[in-house]
């Protein structure tokens, strides 16, 4: 583990969201000696049902609250003697950032500032780690070829990615200016259980089984590199423990697919699992007006994290998607 304290208490923010609620149970299981305090505002994106499995664990505490709340975050550092932070909390949906960017600036930039500033004042040692969770969207958009690496230029194109880029820069500056022990991981699109209904794969599954149109932006050709959320959790645990202070790590699943292909793959799985009197679920796919400023392609070259820390994605896209569809079928079917 990072640092030398015998008992670690990690403040995990945004732990009731998609990735956080996959991460915390994994992290507690993997690291039985640590305590976790989960600070989450329970916005529309947070759901405590996703954490029921660890509710009763004595080394887990949930606190409802805002990462922007200086008094509360300060109290938590004092009360729980926080040794490290893993910052997941964010407004995360690009579409929402286009319609109303204000909350993205507050949570993603001001909230990260509040956390790291309090950590700087509270921690007396360089062993205390601040791990900032970020996205590959900060690098902008690729053409048909090429990959993002840690050396790629920041060229955020949406209010969401601009707010995440700003928070990445803040975190970086706290290492360079104050010598804080920070790491940042920039990950590609995650998929898996517990993701909010608003996101692409849950929308495809829900729309399909409810007999509604399956909406696909533009011509469906926008490409993302899909990473199974459990693989991301393993990557975060690895970087949190072994990442070098001040460094960034990009994570990807080596699974590039465009949105239309994703929709067809989900429909293929559903066709096998759920008979549909109207024929294939693919018949429900419909193109809708494109998202403003929709980035064309994201793809990750994750060789640094593999070569330096030994992490690479292990779930195949086929098996990850099957697990995901099964989870949503349980959720959506009466
Ligand atoms: N989902 C992805 O594909 C993906 C990919 C790369 C990086 N990321 C990053 O990973 C992190 C987690 O993403 P996610 O998909 O789990 O997001 P999510 O939207 O599912 O969850 C965000 C969580 O943060 C909480 N939250 C929001 N504002 C808060 C505030 N002001 N104070 C405290 N809690 C607050 C919400 O209640 C929610 O539980 C984000 O920082 C995101 O930028 C996500």
XYZ file of C-alpha atoms and ligand atoms in Angstrom:
378
model
C 0.000 0.000 0.000
C 0.958 3.627 -0.419
C 2.365 5.182 2.759
C 3.378 3.717 6.086
C 0.355 4.231 8.329
C -0.832 0.975 9.818
C -4.522 1.784 9.386
C -5.643 3.499 6.248
C -8.934 5.309 5.878
C -9.653 6.205 2.288
C -12.150 8.911 1.399
C -13.855 7.704 -1.763
C -16.060 10.327 -3.372
C -18.937 9.557 -5.728
C -18.988 5.957 -4.546
C -22.723 5.544 -5.166
C -22.293 6.138 -8.900
C -21.596 3.597 -11.606
C -17.847 3.074 -11.303
C -17.595 3.909 -7.593
C -20.246 1.366 -6.626
C -18.400 -1.316 -8.576
C -15.088 -0.180 -7.121
C -15.823 0.002 -3.373
C -16.959 -3.634 -2.891
C -13.988 -4.813 -4.985
C -11.548 -2.596 -3.077
C -12.823 -3.624 0.375
C -12.636 -7.269 -0.575
C -9.121 -6.916 -1.955
C -7.807 -4.832 0.954
C -9.356 -6.145 4.177
C -7.210 -3.924 6.424
C -8.502 -0.583 5.184
C -11.497 1.604 6.019
C -13.553 3.381 3.380
C -15.629 6.515 3.869
C -17.881 7.050 0.865
C -18.913 10.685 0.397
C -21.656 11.023 -2.191
C -24.254 13.748 -2.732
C -26.730 11.191 -4.136
C -27.561 13.267 -7.170
C -29.856 11.638 -9.739
C -26.796 9.519 -10.701
C -26.140 7.998 -7.262
C -27.980 4.916 -6.032
C -27.370 3.324 -2.636
C -29.079 0.122 -3.787
C -25.884 -0.546 -5.722
C -23.975 -0.768 -2.428
C -26.365 -2.915 -0.377
C -23.877 -5.797 -0.424
C -21.439 -3.848 1.791
C -23.904 -1.815 3.898
C -23.245 -3.761 7.070
C -19.466 -3.975 6.811
C -17.813 -2.324 9.835
C -14.958 -0.887 7.747
C -17.401 0.941 5.430
C -19.160 4.242 6.186
C -21.508 6.175 3.932
C -21.860 9.959 4.245
C -24.370 11.889 2.160
C -22.824 15.201 1.176
C -21.292 17.433 -1.444
C -17.571 17.458 -2.265
C -17.903 21.243 -2.637
C -18.926 21.588 1.041
C -15.753 22.868 2.731
C -16.998 22.485 6.297
C -18.261 18.946 5.790
C -15.176 17.674 3.946
C -12.923 19.239 6.578
C -14.928 17.554 9.336
C -14.629 14.210 7.581
C -10.837 14.513 7.347
C -10.679 15.284 11.090
C -13.250 12.766 12.247
C -12.043 9.793 10.220
C -8.360 10.782 9.995
C -8.455 10.404 6.229
C -5.186 9.032 4.868
C -5.945 8.989 1.132
C -8.554 10.159 -1.383
C -9.909 8.513 -4.514
C -12.029 11.079 -6.303
C -14.775 9.614 -8.490
C -17.435 12.266 -7.770
C -18.411 14.137 -10.906
C -21.185 15.174 -13.158
C -20.508 12.607 -15.861
C -23.065 12.810 -18.651
C -21.889 14.744 -21.724
C -25.458 15.460 -22.919
C -26.291 17.137 -19.595
C -23.135 19.233 -19.824
C -24.317 20.557 -23.181
C -27.743 21.495 -21.811
C -26.586 22.909 -18.465
C -22.850 23.165 -17.900
C -22.988 25.052 -14.576
C -23.131 22.036 -12.271
C -20.199 20.473 -14.152
C -18.051 23.484 -13.337
C -19.122 23.334 -9.676
C -18.676 19.640 -8.973
C -15.900 18.725 -11.354
C -13.689 21.784 -10.924
C -14.645 23.486 -7.642
C -15.337 20.165 -5.938
C -11.946 18.738 -6.898
C -10.288 21.961 -5.763
C -12.080 21.785 -2.414
C -10.994 18.187 -1.835
C -7.369 18.595 -2.759
C -7.018 21.896 -0.930
C -8.377 20.365 2.270
C -6.124 17.346 1.767
C -3.114 19.634 1.328
C -3.847 21.435 4.573
C -4.618 18.292 6.537
C -1.900 15.910 5.423
C 1.553 16.306 6.909
C 3.203 13.578 4.876
C 3.980 12.933 1.238
C 2.782 9.366 1.702
C -0.881 10.343 1.619
C -2.189 9.716 -1.859
C -4.749 11.683 -3.865
C -5.976 9.598 -6.816
C -8.029 11.559 -9.319
C -10.310 9.590 -11.647
C -10.585 11.134 -15.084
C -11.496 10.393 -18.648
C -9.906 10.008 -22.078
C -12.339 12.669 -23.318
C -9.895 15.348 -22.134
C -7.753 14.522 -25.194
C -10.415 15.537 -27.709
C -11.240 13.526 -30.792
C -9.210 11.186 -32.995
C -9.608 10.572 -36.723
C -9.709 7.082 -38.194
C -6.186 6.328 -36.912
C -4.009 6.842 -33.859
C -4.354 6.407 -30.108
C -4.363 8.573 -27.018
C -1.389 8.148 -24.703
C -0.298 9.985 -21.560
C 1.645 12.327 -23.883
C -1.385 13.367 -25.947
C -2.355 17.030 -25.917
C -5.386 18.089 -23.929
C -8.077 19.259 -26.358
C -11.411 18.910 -24.533
C -14.429 19.561 -26.731
C -17.487 19.417 -24.438
C -18.225 21.281 -21.206
C -17.928 17.867 -19.490
C -14.469 17.109 -20.844
C -13.343 20.718 -20.313
C -14.372 20.505 -16.657
C -12.547 17.188 -16.230
C -9.472 18.599 -18.007
C -9.494 21.571 -15.638
C -9.632 19.290 -12.622
C -6.773 17.189 -14.025
C -4.660 20.344 -14.340
C -5.479 21.409 -10.787
C -4.467 18.023 -9.427
C -1.289 18.062 -11.501
C -0.405 21.516 -10.186
C -0.716 20.339 -6.575
C 2.032 17.824 -7.252
C 4.308 20.276 -9.000
C 3.695 23.158 -6.614
C 3.269 21.463 -3.250
C 4.844 18.071 -3.900
C 1.596 16.254 -3.147
C 1.415 12.563 -3.887
C -1.154 12.652 -6.671
C -1.919 10.246 -9.506
C -4.492 10.667 -12.267
C -5.991 7.911 -14.377
C -7.727 8.742 -17.660
C -9.996 5.964 -18.736
C -12.005 5.140 -21.838
C -15.771 4.426 -21.899
C -16.820 1.972 -19.201
C -19.677 -0.466 -19.460
C -21.104 -3.017 -17.046
C -23.604 -3.460 -14.221
C -24.902 -0.510 -12.182
C -24.549 2.151 -14.881
C -27.216 4.847 -14.915
C -30.133 4.355 -17.321
C -29.189 7.485 -19.281
C -26.006 5.976 -20.767
C -25.749 4.250 -24.174
C -25.772 0.531 -23.356
C -28.515 0.680 -20.676
C -30.585 2.838 -23.067
C -30.228 0.269 -25.848
C -31.271 -2.627 -23.588
C -34.170 -0.782 -21.944
C -35.532 0.589 -25.223
C -35.255 -2.798 -26.901
C -37.130 -4.807 -24.308
C -39.790 -2.125 -23.843
C -40.542 -2.213 -27.584
C -39.408 1.401 -28.028
C -37.125 2.846 -30.674
C -33.426 2.355 -29.927
C -31.998 5.860 -30.479
C -28.567 6.134 -32.100
C -26.943 9.531 -32.582
C -26.161 10.724 -36.126
C -25.015 7.917 -38.404
C -23.898 5.676 -35.519
C -20.269 5.771 -36.641
C -18.778 7.416 -33.531
C -16.200 5.079 -32.052
C -15.327 4.471 -28.402
C -12.885 2.083 -26.742
C -15.045 0.056 -24.330
C -13.664 -1.133 -20.991
C -15.533 -3.504 -18.669
C -16.005 -1.683 -15.363
C -14.478 -4.506 -13.292
C -11.264 -4.191 -15.302
C -11.282 -0.463 -14.593
C -11.661 -1.193 -10.861
C -8.627 -3.485 -10.957
C -6.719 -0.767 -12.819
C -7.620 1.876 -10.226
C -6.581 -0.382 -7.340
C -3.264 -1.039 -9.123
C -2.564 2.623 -9.853
C -3.638 3.713 -6.376
C -1.111 1.327 -4.845
C 1.735 1.332 -7.345
C 1.393 4.460 -9.492
C 4.255 6.968 -9.334
C 3.456 10.323 -7.705
C 2.765 13.044 -10.259
C 2.180 10.586 -13.113
C -0.886 9.964 -15.227
C -2.017 6.626 -16.651
C -4.420 6.033 -19.523
C -6.604 2.924 -19.386
C -8.524 1.310 -22.211
C -10.150 -1.968 -23.115
C -8.642 -2.444 -26.567
C -12.234 -2.869 -27.749
C -13.094 -0.231 -30.311
C -16.656 -0.262 -31.568
C -18.940 2.325 -33.097
C -22.321 3.002 -31.528
C -24.287 1.223 -34.247
C -22.191 -1.926 -33.819
C -22.751 -1.786 -30.061
C -26.512 -1.554 -30.596
C -26.453 -4.502 -33.003
C -24.346 -6.614 -30.632
C -26.748 -5.940 -27.754
C -29.691 -6.842 -30.014
C -27.979 -10.084 -31.054
C -27.680 -11.097 -27.384
C -31.286 -10.103 -26.677
C -32.533 -11.993 -29.748
C -31.065 -15.177 -28.280
C -32.373 -14.561 -24.768
C -35.811 -13.056 -25.286
C -38.102 -14.116 -28.101
C -39.587 -11.091 -29.842
C -42.772 -11.429 -31.914
C -41.672 -8.520 -34.110
C -38.454 -10.262 -35.227
C -34.983 -9.002 -34.341
C -34.605 -6.179 -31.843
C -32.381 -4.584 -34.483
C -35.565 -3.465 -36.280
C -36.070 -0.955 -33.447
C -32.791 0.888 -34.127
C -33.410 4.460 -35.303
C -30.967 7.263 -36.017
C -31.678 10.499 -34.167
C -30.253 14.007 -34.415
C -26.562 13.948 -33.505
C -25.182 15.292 -30.225
C -23.705 18.790 -30.602
C -19.948 18.648 -31.122
C -19.974 14.836 -30.960
C -16.343 13.615 -30.841
C -15.713 11.101 -33.615
C -13.350 8.593 -32.068
C -11.540 7.820 -28.816
C -8.949 5.045 -28.587
C -6.330 4.262 -25.979
C -2.804 2.939 -26.098
C -2.509 1.566 -22.560
C 1.070 0.277 -22.877
C 2.464 2.500 -20.105
C 0.223 1.092 -17.390
C 0.948 -2.428 -18.651
C 4.722 -1.990 -18.859
C 5.133 -0.035 -15.610
C 2.391 -1.512 -13.409
C 1.370 -4.765 -15.102
C -2.291 -3.862 -15.712
C -4.245 -4.710 -18.799
C -7.909 -5.359 -19.475
C -8.780 -9.026 -19.178
C -12.535 -9.274 -19.869
C -13.409 -9.897 -23.511
C -15.999 -7.528 -24.938
C -18.306 -10.451 -25.748
C -18.355 -11.847 -22.210
C -18.489 -8.387 -20.604
C -21.447 -7.416 -22.754
C -23.250 -10.653 -21.974
C -22.790 -10.059 -18.219
C -24.016 -6.494 -18.667
C -27.126 -7.498 -20.608
C -27.946 -10.144 -17.978
C -27.688 -7.583 -15.195
C -30.041 -5.136 -16.954
C -32.503 -7.845 -17.868
C -32.804 -8.574 -14.153
C -33.303 -4.894 -13.476
C -35.733 -4.017 -16.254
C -37.862 -7.133 -16.512
C -40.852 -7.191 -14.160
N -18.480 6.140 -16.965
C -17.429 6.195 -17.769
O -17.427 5.591 -18.853
C -16.194 6.957 -17.362
C -15.039 6.843 -18.142
C -13.890 7.508 -17.740
C -13.893 8.276 -16.590
N -15.025 8.398 -15.851
C -14.963 9.206 -14.620
O -15.191 8.317 -13.542
C -15.856 8.984 -12.479
C -17.120 8.213 -12.106
O -17.940 8.104 -13.260
P -19.346 7.357 -13.190
O -19.651 6.902 -14.548
O -19.343 6.402 -12.067
O -20.299 8.582 -12.841
P -21.782 8.559 -12.265
O -22.453 9.756 -12.835
O -22.417 7.232 -12.436
O -21.567 8.765 -10.690
C -21.166 9.980 -10.142
C -21.415 9.923 -8.650
O -20.937 11.157 -8.089
C -21.922 11.659 -7.209
N -21.801 13.121 -7.184
C -22.091 13.984 -8.183
N -21.863 15.237 -7.770
C -21.399 15.160 -6.504
C -20.964 16.115 -5.557
N -20.979 17.424 -5.830
N -20.541 15.690 -4.347
C -20.534 14.359 -4.059
N -20.941 13.417 -4.906
C -21.365 13.817 -6.122
C -23.240 11.179 -7.773
O -24.265 11.171 -6.785
C -22.876 9.801 -8.284
O -23.055 8.825 -7.269
C -16.144 10.390 -12.986
O -15.152 11.247 -12.459
C -16.018 10.279 -14.488
O -15.596 11.492 -15.048
C -16.178 7.757 -16.207
